[in-house]
Coordinates of C-alpha atoms and ligand atoms in Angstrom, one line a residue:
M1 CA -19.1 3.5 58.5
K2 CA -18.4 0.5 59.9
A3 CA -18.1 -3.2 57.3
I4 CA -16.5 -6.5 57.9
A5 CA -14.6 -7.1 54.7
V6 CA -11.2 -9.7 53.8
T7 CA -8.6 -8.7 51.6
P8 CA -7.8 -11.8 50.0
S9 CA -4.3 -10.5 48.7
R10 CA -3.0 -9.8 52.0
R11 CA -5.1 -12.5 54.0
E12 CA -6.8 -9.7 55.9
V13 CA -10.4 -10.4 57.7
A14 CA -11.1 -6.8 59.8
L15 CA -14.0 -4.3 60.5
I16 CA -13.4 -1.3 58.4
E17 CA -14.2 1.8 57.3
T18 CA -16.0 2.5 54.3
E19 CA -17.7 5.7 52.6
A20 CA -21.5 5.0 52.6
P21 CA -23.1 4.1 49.6
R22 CA -25.2 6.5 47.8
A23 CA -29.3 5.9 46.1
S24 CA -28.4 7.0 42.7
G25 CA -30.9 5.6 40.2
P26 CA -35.2 5.9 40.7
T27 CA -35.3 2.2 41.7
D28 CA -32.7 2.8 44.4
V29 CA -33.8 1.7 47.7
T30 CA -31.7 2.6 50.7
L31 CA -31.5 0.3 53.8
R32 CA -30.3 0.4 57.3
I33 CA -29.1 -3.3 57.9
L34 CA -30.4 -4.5 60.9
D35 CA -29.0 -8.8 61.4
V36 CA -26.7 -10.7 59.0
G37 CA -26.6 -14.6 59.5
I38 CA -23.3 -16.2 59.2
C39 CA -22.9 -19.5 57.4
G40 CA -20.2 -22.1 56.0
T41 CA -19.7 -20.2 53.3
D42 CA -19.0 -16.5 55.2
R43 CA -16.6 -19.1 57.5
E44 CA -14.6 -20.5 54.1
I45 CA -14.4 -16.8 52.3
A46 CA -13.0 -15.5 55.6
A47 CA -10.2 -18.8 54.8
F48 CA -9.9 -17.0 51.8
Q49 CA -10.6 -20.0 49.8
Y50 CA -13.0 -18.2 47.5
G51 CA -14.9 -14.8 47.3
T52 CA -13.6 -12.4 44.8
P53 CA -14.1 -8.5 45.7
P54 CA -15.7 -6.4 43.0
A55 CA -13.8 -5.0 39.7
G56 CA -11.1 -2.7 40.8
C57 CA -11.4 -3.0 44.4
D58 CA -8.9 -4.9 46.9
H59 CA -11.6 -5.7 49.3
L60 CA -14.7 -7.7 49.6
V61 CA -17.6 -6.8 52.5
I62 CA -18.7 -10.0 52.8
G63 CA -22.3 -11.1 54.6
H64 CA -25.2 -12.5 52.6
E65 CA -27.8 -13.2 54.9
S66 CA -29.7 -10.2 55.9
L67 CA -32.8 -8.2 57.3
G68 CA -32.7 -4.5 56.5
E69 CA -34.8 -1.7 57.1
V70 CA -35.9 0.7 54.4
V71 CA -34.3 4.1 55.2
A72 CA -35.1 5.6 51.4
V73 CA -36.7 5.1 48.3
G74 CA -36.3 6.6 44.8
P75 CA -38.8 8.3 43.4
A76 CA -40.0 5.3 41.0
V77 CA -40.2 2.7 44.2
S78 CA -43.3 1.3 44.4
R79 CA -42.9 -2.3 45.8
V80 CA -40.9 -0.8 49.7
K81 CA -41.9 2.2 52.2
P82 CA -39.4 3.5 54.5
G83 CA -40.1 1.5 57.7
D84 CA -40.8 -1.9 55.8
L85 CA -38.7 -4.7 56.7
V86 CA -36.9 -6.5 53.7
V87 CA -34.6 -9.5 52.8
P88 CA -32.1 -8.9 49.9
M89 CA -31.5 -11.3 47.0
V90 CA -28.3 -12.3 46.8
R91 CA -27.1 -13.7 43.1
R92 CA -27.1 -11.2 40.5
P93 CA -28.0 -11.6 36.5
C94 CA -25.0 -12.6 34.4
G95 CA -26.0 -9.4 31.7
H96 CA -25.1 -12.2 28.7
A97 CA -28.0 -12.2 26.0
D98 CA -27.1 -15.6 25.2
C99 CA -28.2 -16.3 28.7
P100 CA -31.8 -17.7 28.9
A101 CA -31.8 -18.2 33.0
C102 CA -30.5 -14.7 33.8
Q103 CA -32.7 -13.1 30.8
A104 CA -35.9 -15.0 32.2
G105 CA -34.9 -13.4 36.2
R106 CA -33.8 -16.9 37.2
Q107 CA -29.9 -16.3 37.9
D108 CA -30.3 -18.3 40.2
F109 CA -30.2 -21.2 37.2
C110 CA -27.4 -18.9 35.1
Y111 CA -25.7 -20.7 32.5
T112 CA -22.7 -19.0 31.9
G113 CA -21.4 -18.7 35.9
D114 CA -20.8 -15.1 35.4
F115 CA -23.5 -14.1 37.8
S116 CA -22.6 -11.7 40.9
E117 CA -23.2 -12.3 44.4
R118 CA -23.4 -9.8 47.0
G119 CA -21.1 -10.8 49.7
I120 CA -19.3 -13.6 47.5
K121 CA -18.4 -13.0 44.3
S122 CA -17.6 -9.5 42.6
R123 CA -20.1 -7.4 44.6
H124 CA -19.7 -6.2 48.3
G125 CA -22.3 -8.0 50.6
F126 CA -24.7 -6.8 54.1
M127 CA -22.0 -6.7 56.6
T128 CA -22.1 -2.6 57.2
E129 CA -24.5 -0.3 58.2
L130 CA -25.8 0.6 55.4
V131 CA -26.8 -0.4 52.1
V132 CA -28.1 0.6 48.3
D133 CA -29.7 -1.5 46.2
D134 CA -32.7 -1.9 43.1
E135 CA -35.7 -2.2 44.6
R136 CA -36.6 -5.7 42.4
W137 CA -34.4 -7.1 44.9
M138 CA -35.7 -6.8 48.0
H139 CA -38.8 -9.3 49.7
V140 CA -40.9 -7.7 52.2
V141 CA -41.3 -9.9 55.8
S142 CA -43.9 -8.9 58.2
P143 CA -42.8 -7.1 61.3
A144 CA -44.3 -9.7 64.0
L145 CA -40.7 -11.5 61.8
R146 CA -38.4 -9.4 62.8
D147 CA -36.0 -11.6 65.1
V148 CA -36.2 -14.2 62.9
A149 CA -36.4 -13.0 59.6
V150 CA -32.4 -13.2 59.0
L151 CA -33.7 -16.9 58.7
V152 CA -34.9 -16.2 55.5
E153 CA -32.4 -16.4 53.0
P154 CA -30.9 -19.3 54.3
L155 CA -34.2 -21.4 54.7
T156 CA -34.3 -20.2 50.8
I157 CA -32.5 -22.8 49.5
A158 CA -35.1 -25.4 51.3
E159 CA -37.4 -23.8 49.7
K160 CA -36.4 -23.9 46.3
A161 CA -35.3 -27.8 46.4
L162 CA -38.8 -28.6 47.8
I163 CA -40.3 -26.7 44.5
Q164 CA -38.2 -28.7 42.4
V165 CA -39.2 -31.9 44.8
E166 CA -42.8 -31.1 44.0
E167 CA -42.4 -30.8 40.3
V168 CA -40.8 -34.4 40.6
Q169 CA -43.2 -35.9 42.9
Q170 CA -45.7 -34.6 41.0
R171 CA -45.5 -37.5 38.7
L172 CA -47.1 -40.1 41.6
P173 CA -50.5 -38.1 41.7
W174 CA -52.2 -41.1 43.5
V175 CA -49.7 -41.3 46.8
C176 CA -51.1 -38.8 48.3
E177 CA -54.6 -37.9 49.6
V178 CA -55.5 -34.5 47.4
R179 CA -56.5 -32.0 50.3
P180 CA -58.1 -28.8 48.3
D181 CA -57.7 -26.4 50.7
D182 CA -53.8 -27.1 51.2
P183 CA -52.7 -27.8 47.7
R184 CA -49.2 -28.0 49.1
H185 CA -50.1 -30.8 51.2
T186 CA -47.8 -34.4 51.0
C187 CA -47.5 -37.9 52.7
H188 CA -44.1 -38.9 51.7
R189 CA -41.8 -39.8 54.1
A190 CA -38.0 -37.9 54.4
V191 CA -34.6 -37.7 55.7
V192 CA -33.1 -34.7 56.4
L193 CA -28.9 -35.8 56.7
G194 CA -27.1 -33.3 58.7
A195 CA -28.2 -31.0 61.1
G196 CA -26.5 -27.7 61.1
P197 CA -28.8 -24.7 60.0
V198 CA -29.6 -26.0 56.3
G199 CA -30.6 -29.0 57.8
L200 CA -32.8 -28.3 60.6
L201 CA -34.8 -24.9 58.6
G202 CA -34.6 -28.0 55.8
A203 CA -36.7 -30.5 58.2
M204 CA -38.4 -27.2 59.6
A205 CA -39.9 -26.5 55.9
L206 CA -40.4 -30.5 55.4
V207 CA -42.6 -30.8 58.4
A208 CA -44.5 -28.3 57.3
A209 CA -45.5 -29.4 54.0
G210 CA -46.6 -32.8 55.4
F211 CA -43.5 -34.7 54.9
D212 CA -42.9 -37.2 57.6
T213 CA -39.0 -35.7 58.5
T214 CA -36.5 -37.7 60.6
V215 CA -32.6 -35.8 60.7
Y216 CA -30.2 -38.0 60.5
S217 CA -26.8 -36.6 62.2
R218 CA -23.8 -37.5 63.7
E219 CA -24.1 -36.6 67.0
P220 CA -25.9 -38.7 69.6
A221 CA -29.1 -37.9 71.3
P222 CA -29.6 -35.8 73.8
N223 CA -28.0 -32.6 71.7
P224 CA -29.9 -29.4 71.6
K225 CA -30.2 -30.3 67.6
A226 CA -32.3 -33.5 68.5
Y227 CA -34.0 -31.5 71.0
L228 CA -35.0 -29.2 68.3
A229 CA -35.7 -31.5 65.5
E230 CA -38.2 -34.1 67.9
A231 CA -39.5 -30.1 68.9
I232 CA -41.1 -29.7 65.4
G233 CA -42.4 -32.9 65.2
A234 CA -39.2 -34.5 63.4
R235 CA -37.6 -37.8 64.5
Y236 CA -33.5 -37.7 65.4
R237 CA -31.5 -40.2 64.6
S238 CA -27.4 -40.7 65.2
S239 CA -25.7 -42.1 62.5
K240 CA -23.3 -43.0 65.2
E241 CA -26.0 -45.0 67.0
T242 CA -28.3 -45.6 63.9
S243 CA -27.1 -47.8 60.7
L244 CA -28.5 -46.8 57.5
E245 CA -30.3 -50.5 57.2
Q246 CA -31.7 -49.5 60.6
L247 CA -32.6 -46.1 59.2
A248 CA -34.7 -47.3 56.8
A249 CA -35.8 -49.7 58.7
D250 CA -37.2 -47.0 61.4
V251 CA -38.2 -44.6 58.4
G252 CA -40.1 -46.8 55.8
N253 CA -39.5 -46.4 52.4
I254 CA -37.4 -43.3 52.0
D255 CA -39.2 -41.0 49.3
L256 CA -37.2 -37.9 49.9
V257 CA -33.5 -37.4 51.1
Y258 CA -32.3 -34.2 51.8
E259 CA -28.7 -33.6 52.1
A260 CA -26.9 -30.5 54.0
T261 CA -24.0 -31.8 55.0
G262 CA -21.5 -31.1 52.4
A263 CA -19.9 -35.0 53.7
S264 CA -19.5 -36.6 50.5
Q265 CA -19.2 -40.1 51.7
A266 CA -22.0 -40.3 54.1
A267 CA -24.5 -39.0 51.1
F268 CA -23.5 -41.5 48.8
E269 CA -24.0 -44.0 51.4
L270 CA -27.1 -42.7 52.2
M271 CA -28.1 -43.2 48.4
T272 CA -28.3 -46.9 48.4
V273 CA -31.0 -47.0 51.1
L274 CA -33.0 -44.6 49.1
G275 CA -36.1 -46.0 48.4
T276 CA -38.4 -46.1 45.2
N277 CA -39.7 -43.9 43.2
G278 CA -36.8 -41.4 45.7
V279 CA -35.8 -38.0 45.4
F280 CA -32.2 -37.1 46.5
V281 CA -31.0 -33.8 46.8
F282 CA -27.9 -32.0 47.3
T283 CA -27.4 -28.9 48.7
G284 CA -23.9 -29.4 50.2
V285 CA -20.6 -27.8 49.0
P286 CA -17.9 -30.7 49.5
G287 CA -14.2 -29.6 50.1
R288 CA -12.1 -31.6 48.6
K289 CA -11.0 -34.9 49.9
A290 CA -8.9 -38.0 48.1
P291 CA -11.4 -40.0 46.4
I292 CA -13.5 -42.9 48.2
E293 CA -14.7 -46.1 47.4
L294 CA -18.3 -46.4 46.4
D295 CA -20.5 -49.4 45.0
T296 CA -21.4 -47.4 42.3
D297 CA -23.4 -51.0 40.5
L298 CA -25.7 -50.6 43.9
I299 CA -26.7 -47.0 43.3
M300 CA -27.1 -47.3 39.2
K301 CA -29.4 -50.8 40.0
N302 CA -31.4 -48.8 42.2
L303 CA -31.5 -45.2 39.9
V304 CA -33.1 -47.1 37.2
L305 CA -35.0 -49.9 38.8
K306 CA -36.5 -47.9 41.6
N307 CA -37.1 -44.7 39.3
Q308 CA -34.9 -42.6 41.6
V309 CA -33.9 -38.7 40.8
V310 CA -30.9 -37.2 42.4
F311 CA -30.6 -33.3 41.6
G312 CA -27.9 -31.1 43.0
T313 CA -30.1 -27.2 43.7
V314 CA -28.2 -23.9 44.7
N315 CA -28.8 -20.1 45.2
A316 CA -32.7 -19.3 45.1
G317 CA -35.2 -17.5 42.7
A318 CA -38.1 -14.9 43.3
D319 CA -40.6 -17.7 44.0
A320 CA -38.7 -19.5 47.0
F321 CA -38.1 -16.2 48.9
Q322 CA -41.8 -15.5 48.8
A323 CA -42.0 -19.2 50.2
A324 CA -39.7 -18.9 53.1
I325 CA -41.0 -15.8 54.1
R326 CA -44.3 -17.8 54.3
D327 CA -42.8 -20.9 55.8
L328 CA -40.8 -19.0 58.4
G329 CA -44.4 -17.4 59.4
V330 CA -46.0 -20.7 59.5
F331 CA -43.0 -22.0 62.0
H332 CA -43.2 -19.5 64.0
Q333 CA -46.7 -20.1 64.5
R334 CA -46.3 -23.8 65.2
W335 CA -43.0 -23.6 67.1
P336 CA -41.9 -20.3 68.4
A337 CA -39.3 -21.3 70.8
A338 CA -37.9 -24.0 68.3
L339 CA -37.8 -21.0 65.8
R340 CA -35.7 -18.5 67.9
G341 CA -33.9 -21.8 68.8
V342 CA -32.4 -22.2 65.9
I343 CA -30.4 -18.4 66.4
T344 CA -27.9 -19.6 69.0
G345 CA -26.4 -15.7 69.0
R346 CA -26.9 -12.4 68.2
H347 CA -23.5 -11.1 68.9
P348 CA -22.1 -7.2 68.9
V349 CA -20.5 -6.1 65.2
E350 CA -17.0 -6.2 66.9
S351 CA -17.1 -10.0 67.7
Y352 CA -16.9 -11.2 64.1
R353 CA -13.3 -12.4 63.9
D354 CA -14.0 -15.6 66.4
L355 CA -17.2 -16.3 65.2
L356 CA -15.8 -16.4 61.2
V357 CA -12.3 -17.8 62.3
G358 CA -12.8 -19.8 65.5
K359 CA -15.0 -22.6 65.2
P360 CA -18.3 -21.4 67.1
Q361 CA -20.8 -23.9 69.0
G362 CA -24.6 -23.9 68.2
I363 CA -26.4 -23.6 65.3
K364 CA -26.8 -19.9 63.5
H365 CA -25.5 -16.8 64.8
V366 CA -26.0 -13.5 63.7
L367 CA -23.9 -10.3 64.0
R368 CA -26.5 -7.3 64.6
F369 CA -25.5 -3.9 63.0
A370 CA -28.4 -2.0 64.4
S371 CA -31.8 -2.8 66.8
Ligands
ZN1 ZN1 -25.4 -18.9 53.8
ZN2 ZN1 -27.0 -15.9 33.0

């Protein structure tokens, strides 16, 4: 069977022939992989910046944003059945008895760092034809979402962030009108930094949750990302045309910043205009560059005098996967064209190299393993 793998010791990215995995446990599920999305993490692994093959193996099959169809189930499987469309989770627990996060099924908060991740760290990923995994890692999606369900995994980043933002903003129960029919409803104002797939999917989740949302990114409008942001009811502002002061004046009190670029300087500069009682969420992983100058007195003063909260977030738990599947359904209803527009192209497996090693234009590229 075909797979796309990196061999770090030989600095090689290749389409390889590999043995099909065999189901062995009673709760094992066999998936036929349909779509696999490509993101910055895959490109960094293909550039050998990280990515760890499984123990005893010289190569790592990559890919972590996937959609599969169940083709076989073990005798004790109860949550999925053949024909179901499923999105598997990526991170697996560290197995240490003294890691309360992993012990509680929340390996996205793992303390030891010994977790594994399919397609990234110590486990083969999903850029292949067949995958076997335990049913507990599978999340079923409706066939109506077939064409966009590969976006579930990248959307979980925003969903995990939003779950935590909600926990923080519960400290302000008198700000937004309470709607018994829509308990998630909020009235806060959010700025999304960056208009890549994480930023745009985040903007969709924020708009769906009721946030007044502004996407702040480099490219001047008009451009396809600005068009997409406006199509979902968000504002788009280019950092080349709109200063931070203007942005803050346009938005009003910035209650939330959702950082989705990995550019630390732009992020910390934006932090200086975070509003009173605001929350700043980091999701990007910056490359190591030279240190920059920063007005730390101003940032610290604001953090204290404005009751601000800053946190980073990585990976996602089962709750965020469920929220992503729910919200993808909402996006599909409200903005079908914009949602499809997040996927720039679906490509045959053979075109992996340009997408992983080149610098493809657009938003999200997907490899089609089967249809
Ligand atoms: Zn990804
Ligand atoms: Zn752990």
